[in-house]
Amino acid sequence: MIDIDRIRAETPATSRLAYLHNAGAALMPAPVAAAMKQHIDLESDVGGYAAADRESDRLDAVYGSVARLLNAAPDEIALVENATVAWQMAFYALPFREGDRILTAEAEYAANYVAFLQVAKRTGVTIDVVPSDSSGELDVHALERMIDARVKLIAITWVPTNGGLVNPAAAIGKLARAHGIPYLLDACQAVGQMAVDVEAIGCDMLSATGRKFLRGPRGTGFLYVRRALLQQLEPPMIDHFAAPWVSRDEYRLRDDARRFETWENNYAARLGLGAAVDYALDIGMGPIEQRCRLLAGRLRSGLASIRGITIRDLGRSPGSIVSFTMDGYDADAIVRSAAAADITIGASDPASTRIDAELRALPPLVRASPHYYNTEAEIDRLIGHLAGLTHR
């Protein structure tokens, strides 16, 4: 059971806001903010270098916390500035040549797809989009039919930025392993709202952020790289932390995933990330996922009862991102109207998932993303507000 009263007491903004924008940036719990503030105070007292030295054990422990969250080993974890940097460091470390193929999904995120396009322009690789099945999930059977010797990467967004979709990450991983193809999983919207087990999923690389459902600070993210693949990858950019300068004409890459890091980083934010991971682990990812699905289901049911609202979600078992449109209102107008009523939601532009948006002829969508610290009353408050708009 989740102690909602305690958690909401440790999330002060919940006393004045119905905050349902966790797919954008969730509210940090008090222990996360405290960890960051304490380190900033320490830096102001003794200087940044001395503060890092004093907190070296706690800073190193963040790798272990992230590893526990993912069922990985600490040496398979790199801590970076955000999920995009994590994804890019993995993607651009892969050697592509003309004729190679990248397989991806219809709902792939824009930041990833433009990287595919850049590499295609540079090297001549082909980007092939795997069609979706009747539910809207990536069609695993179609994926299997598309695999041949030229496929050098399967890169999938697990939980896209809108549409509620949860792609079949583990089924994709099974195919990738069977064919010996590297598998890069964008878990930016998955980590923090559902259990993530890289061994069960079978991914070789996974990127994620701190600021979304994990409830960490902005400017934090991490990369997982399976140890078996790690030694085959040279990061696209290095410094003397990632690759010590061992002689006049030689550098030597680190043996662990920290070869994807650089020497300088935000230590206060890193401690905040560690506190956020520990906070989630203390609650338990199973209960968190269960409550997220419960609240999102309640929201979808309520929206379905309002005339003029169209739910735009996909998949057999949608997650905690609820997207919809309302007749007579554009997405931004709905977001502003909700904000005036102290309800925080967001919007998603078609350009963020262009292929999916074009196939479904989607306009900008309203995006509401409840988390475990929300209450049923807050869900009903949003439903009631939207129902009121339809009567105007």
Short mmCIF file of C-alpha atoms in Angstrom, two decimals:
data_model
loop_
_atom_site.label_atom_id
_atom_site.label_comp_id
_atom_site.label_asym_id
_atom_site.label_seq_id
_atom_site.Cartn_x
_atom_site.Cartn_y
_atom_site.Cartn_z
CA MET A 1 0.00 0.00 0.00
CA ILE A 2 1.13 3.54 -0.75
CA ASP A 3 0.93 6.05 2.08
CA ILE A 4 -0.66 8.81 0.00
CA ASP A 5 -1.06 11.19 2.94
CA ARG A 6 2.65 11.05 3.76
CA ILE A 7 3.69 11.38 0.14
CA ARG A 8 1.42 14.36 -0.45
CA ALA A 9 2.73 15.99 2.73
CA GLU A 10 6.20 15.61 1.22
CA THR A 11 4.92 17.19 -2.02
CA PRO A 12 3.78 20.62 -0.81
CA ALA A 13 2.40 21.86 -4.13
CA THR A 14 -0.35 19.24 -3.98
CA SER A 15 -2.06 21.37 -1.33
CA ARG A 16 -2.87 24.02 -3.95
CA LEU A 17 -2.61 22.30 -7.35
CA ALA A 18 -4.14 19.31 -9.05
CA TYR A 19 -0.87 18.53 -10.78
CA LEU A 20 -1.42 16.18 -13.72
CA HIS A 21 1.58 17.01 -15.91
CA ASN A 22 4.01 14.30 -14.83
CA ALA A 23 4.86 13.32 -18.41
CA GLY A 24 6.39 16.79 -18.68
CA ALA A 25 8.07 17.33 -15.34
CA ALA A 26 6.75 15.82 -12.12
CA LEU A 27 6.70 17.48 -8.72
CA MET A 28 9.83 16.63 -6.74
CA PRO A 29 9.27 15.21 -3.26
CA ALA A 30 10.81 17.12 -0.35
CA PRO A 31 13.75 14.69 0.14
CA VAL A 32 14.85 15.29 -3.45
CA ALA A 33 14.81 19.06 -3.09
CA ALA A 34 16.53 18.78 0.29
CA ALA A 35 19.37 16.67 -1.11
CA MET A 36 20.05 19.29 -3.76
CA LYS A 37 19.78 22.27 -1.44
CA GLN A 38 22.09 20.69 1.11
CA HIS A 39 24.77 20.13 -1.48
CA ILE A 40 24.46 23.65 -2.85
CA ASP A 41 24.86 24.97 0.70
CA LEU A 42 27.91 22.76 1.16
CA GLU A 43 29.43 24.03 -2.09
CA SER A 44 28.88 27.60 -0.96
CA ASP A 45 30.61 26.82 2.35
CA VAL A 46 33.64 24.83 1.23
CA GLY A 47 33.76 25.09 -2.59
CA GLY A 48 32.68 22.69 -5.29
CA TYR A 49 35.73 20.41 -5.24
CA ALA A 50 35.77 19.96 -1.48
CA ALA A 51 32.01 19.39 -1.42
CA ALA A 52 32.30 16.65 -4.03
CA ASP A 53 35.12 15.03 -2.05
CA ARG A 54 33.06 15.04 1.14
CA GLU A 55 30.03 13.53 -0.61
CA SER A 56 31.94 11.06 -2.77
CA ASP A 57 30.31 8.01 -1.20
CA ARG A 58 26.80 9.36 -1.69
CA LEU A 59 27.62 10.42 -5.24
CA ASP A 60 28.97 6.98 -6.09
CA ALA A 61 25.90 5.38 -4.51
CA VAL A 62 23.68 6.94 -7.19
CA TYR A 63 25.02 4.38 -9.70
CA GLY A 64 23.92 1.58 -7.42
CA SER A 65 20.48 3.11 -6.93
CA VAL A 66 19.89 3.45 -10.69
CA ALA A 67 21.20 -0.09 -11.21
CA ARG A 68 18.71 -1.45 -8.66
CA LEU A 69 15.91 0.44 -10.37
CA LEU A 70 16.74 -1.25 -13.69
CA ASN A 71 17.98 -4.64 -12.45
CA ALA A 72 21.39 -3.85 -13.87
CA ALA A 73 24.95 -3.62 -12.53
CA PRO A 74 26.43 -0.28 -11.41
CA ASP A 75 29.21 -0.50 -14.01
CA GLU A 76 26.54 -0.60 -16.73
CA ILE A 77 25.20 2.84 -15.74
CA ALA A 78 26.28 6.27 -16.97
CA LEU A 79 24.85 9.44 -15.39
CA VAL A 80 24.35 12.29 -17.85
CA GLU A 81 22.51 15.58 -18.27
CA ASN A 82 19.25 14.28 -19.72
CA ALA A 83 17.61 11.44 -21.60
CA THR A 84 18.46 12.92 -24.99
CA VAL A 85 22.17 13.00 -24.19
CA ALA A 86 21.94 9.43 -22.89
CA TRP A 87 20.20 8.25 -26.06
CA GLN A 88 22.58 10.16 -28.35
CA MET A 89 25.71 8.84 -26.65
CA ALA A 90 24.52 5.29 -27.28
CA PHE A 91 23.17 5.84 -30.78
CA TYR A 92 26.13 7.78 -32.16
CA ALA A 93 28.55 5.23 -30.73
CA LEU A 94 27.20 2.59 -33.13
CA PRO A 95 29.11 2.17 -36.40
CA PHE A 96 26.81 2.59 -39.40
CA ARG A 97 27.66 2.14 -43.08
CA GLU A 98 25.83 2.57 -46.34
CA GLY A 99 23.23 -0.15 -46.79
CA ASP A 100 22.66 -0.69 -43.06
CA ARG A 101 19.09 -0.55 -41.79
CA ILE A 102 17.55 0.97 -38.65
CA LEU A 103 14.17 -0.38 -37.58
CA THR A 104 11.93 1.87 -35.51
CA ALA A 105 8.27 2.45 -34.61
CA GLU A 106 5.51 4.70 -35.93
CA ALA A 107 5.33 6.57 -32.63
CA GLU A 108 9.06 7.24 -32.40
CA TYR A 109 9.98 10.50 -30.68
CA ALA A 110 11.15 13.44 -32.77
CA ALA A 111 14.54 13.84 -31.07
CA ASN A 112 15.41 10.26 -31.97
CA TYR A 113 14.06 10.34 -35.49
CA VAL A 114 16.00 13.44 -36.52
CA ALA A 115 19.16 11.63 -35.35
CA PHE A 116 18.22 8.73 -37.64
CA LEU A 117 17.82 11.23 -40.48
CA GLN A 118 21.20 12.80 -39.78
CA VAL A 119 22.99 9.46 -39.79
CA ALA A 120 21.11 8.47 -42.94
CA LYS A 121 22.33 11.66 -44.61
CA ARG A 122 25.91 11.07 -43.45
CA THR A 123 26.22 7.35 -44.12
CA GLY A 124 23.42 6.19 -46.40
CA VAL A 125 21.66 3.98 -43.87
CA THR A 126 17.99 3.23 -44.41
CA ILE A 127 15.30 4.00 -41.82
CA ASP A 128 12.47 1.49 -41.90
CA VAL A 129 9.35 2.06 -39.82
CA VAL A 130 7.69 -1.04 -38.43
CA PRO A 131 3.90 -0.83 -38.82
CA SER A 132 1.58 -0.95 -35.85
CA ASP A 133 -0.97 -3.69 -35.21
CA SER A 134 -4.70 -3.14 -34.83
CA SER A 135 -4.25 -1.94 -31.23
CA GLY A 136 -1.69 0.69 -32.19
CA GLU A 137 1.28 -1.15 -30.66
CA LEU A 138 4.33 -1.99 -32.73
CA ASP A 139 3.52 -5.16 -34.68
CA VAL A 140 6.04 -7.72 -33.43
CA HIS A 141 5.26 -10.13 -36.28
CA ALA A 142 5.86 -7.39 -38.83
CA LEU A 143 9.13 -6.58 -37.08
CA GLU A 144 10.26 -10.18 -37.37
CA ARG A 145 9.45 -10.23 -41.10
CA MET A 146 11.48 -7.06 -41.63
CA ILE A 147 14.66 -8.38 -40.03
CA ASP A 148 17.51 -9.31 -42.33
CA ALA A 149 21.32 -9.24 -42.26
CA ARG A 150 21.40 -5.50 -42.98
CA VAL A 151 19.51 -4.52 -39.81
CA LYS A 152 22.11 -3.01 -37.46
CA LEU A 153 19.81 -1.45 -34.87
CA ILE A 154 16.31 -1.75 -33.45
CA ALA A 155 15.47 1.54 -31.72
CA ILE A 156 12.06 1.95 -30.08
CA THR A 157 10.36 4.44 -27.82
CA TRP A 158 8.73 2.29 -25.14
CA VAL A 159 6.12 4.83 -23.98
CA PRO A 160 5.64 7.58 -26.59
CA THR A 161 5.12 11.18 -25.59
CA ASN A 162 1.38 10.97 -26.25
CA GLY A 163 -1.26 8.38 -27.05
CA GLY A 164 -1.07 6.36 -23.85
CA LEU A 165 0.77 3.66 -25.76
CA VAL A 166 3.06 1.12 -24.11
CA ASN A 167 5.00 -0.69 -26.83
CA PRO A 168 5.82 -4.41 -26.33
CA ALA A 169 9.41 -3.80 -25.23
CA ALA A 170 10.15 -7.33 -23.99
CA ALA A 171 8.76 -9.03 -27.11
CA ILE A 172 10.96 -6.75 -29.20
CA GLY A 173 13.93 -7.61 -27.00
CA LYS A 174 13.37 -11.32 -27.53
CA LEU A 175 13.57 -10.86 -31.29
CA ALA A 176 16.60 -8.58 -31.07
CA ARG A 177 18.51 -11.12 -28.97
CA ALA A 178 17.53 -14.02 -31.20
CA HIS A 179 18.97 -12.22 -34.22
CA GLY A 180 21.95 -10.61 -32.46
CA ILE A 181 20.82 -7.06 -33.26
CA PRO A 182 21.59 -4.18 -30.87
CA TYR A 183 18.43 -2.86 -29.24
CA LEU A 184 18.18 0.75 -28.01
CA LEU A 185 15.14 1.49 -25.85
CA ASP A 186 13.98 5.01 -25.10
CA ALA A 187 12.44 4.63 -21.64
CA CYS A 188 12.09 8.34 -20.93
CA GLN A 189 8.36 8.14 -20.15
CA ALA A 190 8.46 4.62 -18.70
CA VAL A 191 10.97 4.91 -15.88
CA GLY A 192 9.20 6.02 -12.73
CA GLN A 193 5.68 5.00 -13.72
CA MET A 194 6.29 1.28 -14.26
CA ALA A 195 8.69 -1.47 -13.29
CA VAL A 196 11.75 -1.63 -15.56
CA ASP A 197 13.89 -4.76 -15.73
CA VAL A 198 16.53 -4.66 -18.44
CA GLU A 199 17.17 -8.39 -18.14
CA ALA A 200 13.51 -9.20 -18.70
CA ILE A 201 13.21 -6.64 -21.51
CA GLY A 202 16.38 -7.78 -23.27
CA CYS A 203 17.49 -4.32 -24.36
CA ASP A 204 21.19 -3.60 -24.89
CA MET A 205 20.90 0.13 -24.22
CA LEU A 206 18.30 2.17 -22.36
CA SER A 207 17.97 5.92 -21.89
CA ALA A 208 15.86 7.77 -19.34
CA THR A 209 15.36 11.10 -17.60
CA GLY A 210 15.05 12.16 -13.99
CA ARG A 211 12.48 14.91 -14.33
CA LYS A 212 9.39 13.00 -15.46
CA PHE A 213 7.71 10.12 -13.61
CA LEU A 214 10.85 9.49 -11.57
CA ARG A 215 10.24 12.85 -9.84
CA GLY A 216 13.87 13.93 -9.99
CA PRO A 217 15.36 17.28 -10.95
CA ARG A 218 15.66 18.69 -14.45
CA GLY A 219 19.07 18.33 -16.02
CA THR A 220 19.49 14.68 -15.01
CA GLY A 221 19.35 11.43 -16.94
CA PHE A 222 21.06 8.10 -17.28
CA LEU A 223 22.14 5.51 -19.79
CA TYR A 224 22.27 1.75 -19.35
CA VAL A 225 24.58 -0.25 -21.63
CA ARG A 226 24.75 -4.02 -21.36
CA ARG A 227 28.24 -5.09 -20.34
CA ALA A 228 28.56 -7.49 -23.28
CA LEU A 229 28.06 -4.61 -25.74
CA LEU A 230 29.91 -1.95 -23.79
CA GLN A 231 33.42 -2.93 -24.89
CA GLN A 232 32.38 -2.72 -28.54
CA LEU A 233 31.25 0.92 -28.33
CA GLU A 234 33.43 4.00 -28.56
CA PRO A 235 31.53 7.13 -27.50
CA PRO A 236 31.11 9.78 -30.19
CA MET A 237 32.80 12.32 -27.88
CA ILE A 238 35.24 11.76 -25.04
CA ASP A 239 37.26 13.64 -22.50
CA HIS A 240 39.98 12.60 -20.07
CA PHE A 241 37.39 11.20 -17.63
CA ALA A 242 35.83 8.90 -20.21
CA ALA A 243 39.22 8.02 -21.66
CA PRO A 244 42.32 8.80 -19.56
CA TRP A 245 45.32 10.15 -21.52
CA VAL A 246 47.83 7.41 -20.76
CA SER A 247 50.72 8.46 -23.00
CA ARG A 248 51.58 11.19 -25.50
CA ASP A 249 49.76 9.44 -28.37
CA GLU A 250 47.30 7.20 -26.57
CA TYR A 251 44.09 7.31 -24.57
CA ARG A 252 42.37 4.36 -22.95
CA LEU A 253 38.60 4.14 -22.64
CA ARG A 254 37.20 3.29 -19.24
CA ASP A 255 36.02 -0.28 -18.82
CA ASP A 256 32.62 0.74 -17.47
CA ALA A 257 29.68 2.77 -18.78
CA ARG A 258 31.19 5.95 -17.40
CA ARG A 259 33.08 6.12 -20.69
CA PHE A 260 29.89 7.90 -21.82
CA GLU A 261 30.27 10.63 -19.19
CA THR A 262 32.42 13.75 -19.00
CA TRP A 263 34.44 14.99 -16.06
CA GLU A 264 32.29 17.98 -15.10
CA ASN A 265 28.69 17.60 -13.97
CA ASN A 266 26.05 19.01 -11.66
CA TYR A 267 26.67 17.20 -8.37
CA ALA A 268 23.69 18.74 -6.59
CA ALA A 269 21.37 17.52 -9.35
CA ARG A 270 23.04 14.11 -9.30
CA LEU A 271 22.32 13.76 -5.59
CA GLY A 272 18.74 14.83 -6.29
CA LEU A 273 18.46 12.11 -8.91
CA GLY A 274 19.76 9.54 -6.44
CA ALA A 275 17.25 10.69 -3.83
CA ALA A 276 14.43 10.42 -6.38
CA VAL A 277 15.41 6.88 -7.35
CA ASP A 278 15.67 5.83 -3.70
CA TYR A 279 12.29 7.44 -2.99
CA ALA A 280 10.63 5.43 -5.75
CA LEU A 281 12.34 2.21 -4.72
CA ASP A 282 11.23 2.73 -1.13
CA ILE A 283 7.60 2.98 -2.25
CA GLY A 284 7.98 0.10 -4.70
CA MET A 285 7.65 0.19 -8.47
CA GLY A 286 4.91 -2.44 -8.42
CA PRO A 287 2.53 -0.36 -6.28
CA ILE A 288 3.47 2.78 -8.22
CA GLU A 289 2.63 1.18 -11.56
CA GLN A 290 -0.63 -0.23 -10.22
CA ARG A 291 -1.78 3.15 -8.90
CA CYS A 292 -0.73 5.01 -12.07
CA ARG A 293 -2.82 2.65 -14.18
CA LEU A 294 -5.75 2.94 -11.77
CA LEU A 295 -5.79 6.73 -11.92
CA ALA A 296 -5.25 6.88 -15.67
CA GLY A 297 -8.08 4.39 -16.16
CA ARG A 298 -10.36 6.50 -14.00
CA LEU A 299 -9.51 9.56 -16.08
CA ARG A 300 -10.16 7.78 -19.38
CA SER A 301 -13.50 6.50 -18.13
CA GLY A 302 -14.54 9.98 -17.04
CA LEU A 303 -13.44 11.58 -20.30
CA ALA A 304 -15.34 8.98 -22.30
CA SER A 305 -18.56 10.15 -20.64
CA ILE A 306 -18.17 13.76 -21.80
CA ARG A 307 -19.77 14.65 -25.12
CA GLY A 308 -17.33 16.27 -27.54
CA ILE A 309 -14.19 14.69 -26.08
CA THR A 310 -12.27 12.15 -28.15
CA ILE A 311 -9.67 10.04 -26.38
CA ARG A 312 -6.65 9.55 -28.64
CA ASP A 313 -4.89 6.75 -26.76
CA LEU A 314 -3.60 3.51 -28.23
CA GLY A 315 -2.55 0.05 -27.08
CA ARG A 316 -3.97 -2.93 -25.25
CA SER A 317 -2.90 -1.72 -21.82
CA PRO A 318 -2.30 2.04 -21.97
CA GLY A 319 -0.10 3.74 -19.40
CA SER A 320 -0.38 6.95 -17.43
CA ILE A 321 -0.36 9.42 -20.33
CA VAL A 322 -3.93 10.29 -21.32
CA SER A 323 -4.33 12.26 -24.55
CA PHE A 324 -7.52 13.71 -25.97
CA THR A 325 -9.16 16.46 -28.00
CA MET A 326 -12.33 18.45 -27.35
CA ASP A 327 -14.65 19.79 -30.02
CA GLY A 328 -14.56 23.56 -30.23
CA TYR A 329 -11.35 24.02 -28.22
CA ASP A 330 -7.72 23.83 -29.22
CA ALA A 331 -5.29 22.08 -26.89
CA ASP A 332 -3.58 25.23 -25.60
CA ALA A 333 -6.92 26.83 -24.72
CA ILE A 334 -7.86 23.79 -22.63
CA VAL A 335 -4.48 23.85 -20.87
CA ARG A 336 -4.91 27.56 -20.06
CA SER A 337 -8.46 27.05 -18.84
CA ALA A 338 -7.37 24.23 -16.55
CA ALA A 339 -4.46 26.30 -15.22
CA ALA A 340 -6.88 29.07 -14.26
CA ALA A 341 -8.65 26.46 -12.12
CA ASP A 342 -5.36 25.33 -10.52
CA ILE A 343 -5.22 22.14 -12.59
CA THR A 344 -1.91 21.57 -14.35
CA ILE A 345 -1.97 19.58 -17.59
CA GLY A 346 -0.06 19.88 -20.86
CA ALA A 347 -0.28 19.63 -24.63
CA SER A 348 1.57 17.61 -27.25
CA ASP A 349 2.34 18.88 -30.74
CA PRO A 350 2.05 16.56 -33.75
CA ALA A 351 5.68 17.27 -34.64
CA SER A 352 6.83 15.36 -31.56
CA THR A 353 5.58 12.08 -33.08
CA ARG A 354 5.18 13.11 -36.71
CA ILE A 355 4.68 9.69 -38.32
CA ASP A 356 1.97 8.63 -35.87
CA ALA A 357 0.35 12.07 -36.07
CA GLU A 358 0.24 12.01 -39.88
CA LEU A 359 -1.10 8.46 -40.02
CA ARG A 360 -3.88 9.34 -37.57
CA ALA A 361 -4.37 12.93 -38.77
CA LEU A 362 -3.87 14.19 -35.22
CA PRO A 363 -4.10 17.85 -34.22
CA PRO A 364 -2.28 19.12 -31.13
CA LEU A 365 -3.44 16.96 -28.23
CA VAL A 366 -4.21 17.70 -24.61
CA ARG A 367 -2.03 15.52 -22.39
CA ALA A 368 -2.92 14.70 -18.80
CA SER A 369 -0.55 12.40 -16.94
CA PRO A 370 -1.52 11.38 -13.40
CA HIS A 371 1.00 9.90 -10.99
CA TYR A 372 0.77 7.87 -7.80
CA TYR A 373 0.69 10.97 -5.57
CA ASN A 374 -2.49 12.21 -7.24
CA THR A 375 -5.89 11.46 -5.74
CA GLU A 376 -9.15 10.25 -7.22
CA ALA A 377 -10.61 13.62 -6.26
CA GLU A 378 -8.06 15.41 -8.42
CA ILE A 379 -8.92 13.18 -11.37
CA ASP A 380 -12.59 13.95 -10.87
CA ARG A 381 -11.78 17.64 -10.57
CA LEU A 382 -10.26 17.67 -14.06
CA ILE A 383 -13.17 15.65 -15.45
CA GLY A 384 -15.64 18.09 -13.90
CA HIS A 385 -13.77 21.09 -15.27
CA LEU A 386 -13.78 19.67 -18.79
CA ALA A 387 -17.46 18.76 -18.52
CA GLY A 388 -18.12 22.36 -17.57
CA LEU A 389 -16.39 23.58 -20.70
CA THR A 390 -18.63 21.48 -22.93
CA HIS A 391 -21.72 23.16 -21.46
CA ARG A 392 -20.55 26.66 -22.34
#
